[in-house]
Short mmCIF file of C-alpha atoms in Angstrom, two decimals:
data_model
loop_
_atom_site.label_atom_id
_atom_site.label_comp_id
_atom_site.label_asym_id
_atom_site.label_seq_id
_atom_site.Cartn_x
_atom_site.Cartn_y
_atom_site.Cartn_z
CA GLY A 1 -120.59 30.69 -75.82
CA LEU A 2 -119.79 32.82 -78.79
CA THR A 3 -120.95 36.66 -78.07
CA GLY A 4 -119.94 38.33 -81.24
CA GLU A 5 -116.55 39.63 -79.97
CA GLN A 6 -114.59 36.39 -80.83
CA GLY A 7 -113.00 35.85 -83.99
CA VAL A 8 -109.77 35.20 -85.75
CA ALA A 9 -107.26 36.87 -87.71
CA ILE A 10 -105.87 34.88 -90.96
CA PRO A 11 -103.62 36.11 -93.93
CA ARG A 12 -106.02 37.21 -96.60
CA ALA A 13 -103.69 34.97 -98.96
CA ASN A 14 -105.33 31.90 -97.06
CA LEU A 15 -108.92 33.00 -97.08
CA GLN A 16 -110.03 30.96 -99.96
CA HIS A 17 -108.47 27.94 -98.78
CA THR A 18 -109.76 28.11 -95.14
CA ILE A 19 -112.18 24.96 -94.34
CA LEU A 20 -114.08 25.62 -91.27
CA ARG A 21 -116.59 23.20 -89.43
CA PRO A 22 -120.26 23.74 -90.17
CA ASP A 23 -120.83 25.11 -86.52
CA VAL A 24 -118.30 27.89 -87.14
CA VAL A 25 -119.57 28.63 -90.54
CA GLU A 26 -123.40 28.92 -88.98
CA ALA A 27 -121.56 31.27 -86.20
CA VAL A 28 -119.86 33.51 -88.63
CA ARG A 29 -123.32 33.88 -90.86
CA GLU A 30 -125.02 34.63 -87.59
CA GLY A 31 -122.44 37.25 -86.46
CA ARG A 32 -121.67 35.46 -83.38
CA PHE A 33 -117.54 34.65 -84.76
CA HIS A 34 -115.52 36.87 -87.10
CA ILE A 35 -112.76 35.88 -89.68
CA TRP A 36 -110.85 38.92 -90.17
CA PRO A 37 -108.74 38.47 -93.27
CA VAL A 38 -105.41 40.51 -92.83
CA GLU A 39 -102.78 41.61 -95.38
CA HIS A 40 -100.29 43.01 -93.06
CA VAL A 41 -99.16 42.62 -89.52
CA ASP A 42 -100.26 46.03 -88.64
CA GLN A 43 -104.05 45.00 -89.32
CA ALA A 44 -103.73 42.27 -87.12
CA LEU A 45 -102.19 44.57 -84.00
CA GLU A 46 -104.92 46.93 -84.53
CA LEU A 47 -107.46 44.20 -84.37
CA LEU A 48 -105.96 42.86 -81.01
CA ALA A 49 -105.05 46.24 -79.30
CA ASP A 50 -108.21 48.35 -80.78
CA ARG A 51 -106.10 51.23 -81.56
CA PRO A 52 -103.87 52.09 -84.78
CA ALA A 53 -100.50 50.68 -85.32
CA GLY A 54 -99.33 53.87 -86.89
CA ASP A 55 -95.91 54.85 -87.20
CA LEU A 56 -93.36 55.82 -84.40
CA GLU A 57 -93.53 59.16 -84.33
CA ARG A 58 -97.50 59.51 -84.02
CA GLU A 59 -98.75 59.74 -80.25
CA GLY A 60 -101.37 57.14 -79.64
CA THR A 61 -100.11 54.82 -81.76
CA ILE A 62 -98.94 50.95 -81.15
CA HIS A 63 -95.75 51.62 -82.54
CA HIS A 64 -94.97 55.00 -80.90
CA ALA A 65 -95.74 53.44 -77.43
CA VAL A 66 -93.09 50.50 -78.37
CA ALA A 67 -90.97 52.74 -79.59
CA LYS A 68 -90.97 54.97 -76.26
CA ARG A 69 -90.40 51.62 -74.16
CA LEU A 70 -87.37 50.71 -76.26
CA ARG A 71 -86.01 54.25 -76.00
CA LYS A 72 -86.50 54.20 -72.25
CA LEU A 73 -84.99 50.48 -71.90
CA ALA A 74 -82.07 51.67 -74.24
CA GLY A 75 -81.51 54.73 -72.03
CA ILE A 76 -81.46 52.45 -68.81
CA LEU A 77 -78.49 50.02 -70.83
CA LYS A 78 -76.47 52.91 -71.72
CA GLU A 79 -76.66 54.36 -67.90
CA GLN A 80 -75.53 50.75 -66.89
CA GLY A 81 -72.29 50.97 -69.09
CA PRO A 82 -70.77 48.12 -70.64
CA GLY A 83 -69.98 45.08 -68.70
CA THR A 84 -72.67 45.72 -66.52
CA GLU A 85 -74.80 42.55 -65.88
CA ARG A 86 -78.32 43.06 -67.28
CA THR A 87 -81.05 40.93 -65.57
CA VAL A 88 -84.97 40.23 -66.39
CA GLU A 89 -85.75 41.60 -62.84
CA HIS A 90 -83.90 45.05 -63.39
CA VAL A 91 -85.98 45.65 -66.60
CA GLU A 92 -89.35 44.46 -65.11
CA LYS A 93 -88.71 46.83 -62.27
CA THR A 94 -88.66 49.80 -64.72
CA PRO A 95 -91.77 51.65 -64.87
CA GLU A 96 -93.69 51.33 -68.04
CA PRO A 97 -94.39 54.35 -69.94
CA GLN A 98 -97.74 56.07 -69.61
CA ALA A 99 -100.10 54.83 -72.34
CA ASP A 100 -100.72 57.50 -74.97
CA PRO A 101 -104.27 58.60 -75.16
#
């Protein structure tokens, strides 16, 4: 059942055109389901990850963690050199960076 933790993120521009079943409207009114209107994908990321999207340089943000992982993968590819066969298995065996606090 609905516990108040569930919800959906939708583009704010679509909010006025959203049609919901009566049971969903009731659940929203009772706080058992949420509709989170977002204007930017970063807002949706923050809802899903429960941490700030932030920017590439600020530790603790989603974008910083993604940039850190991409830099690590780029370093691995650079070490392998051109013409090296790259496989998903190799990338999957690469340790993840530690999560920012």
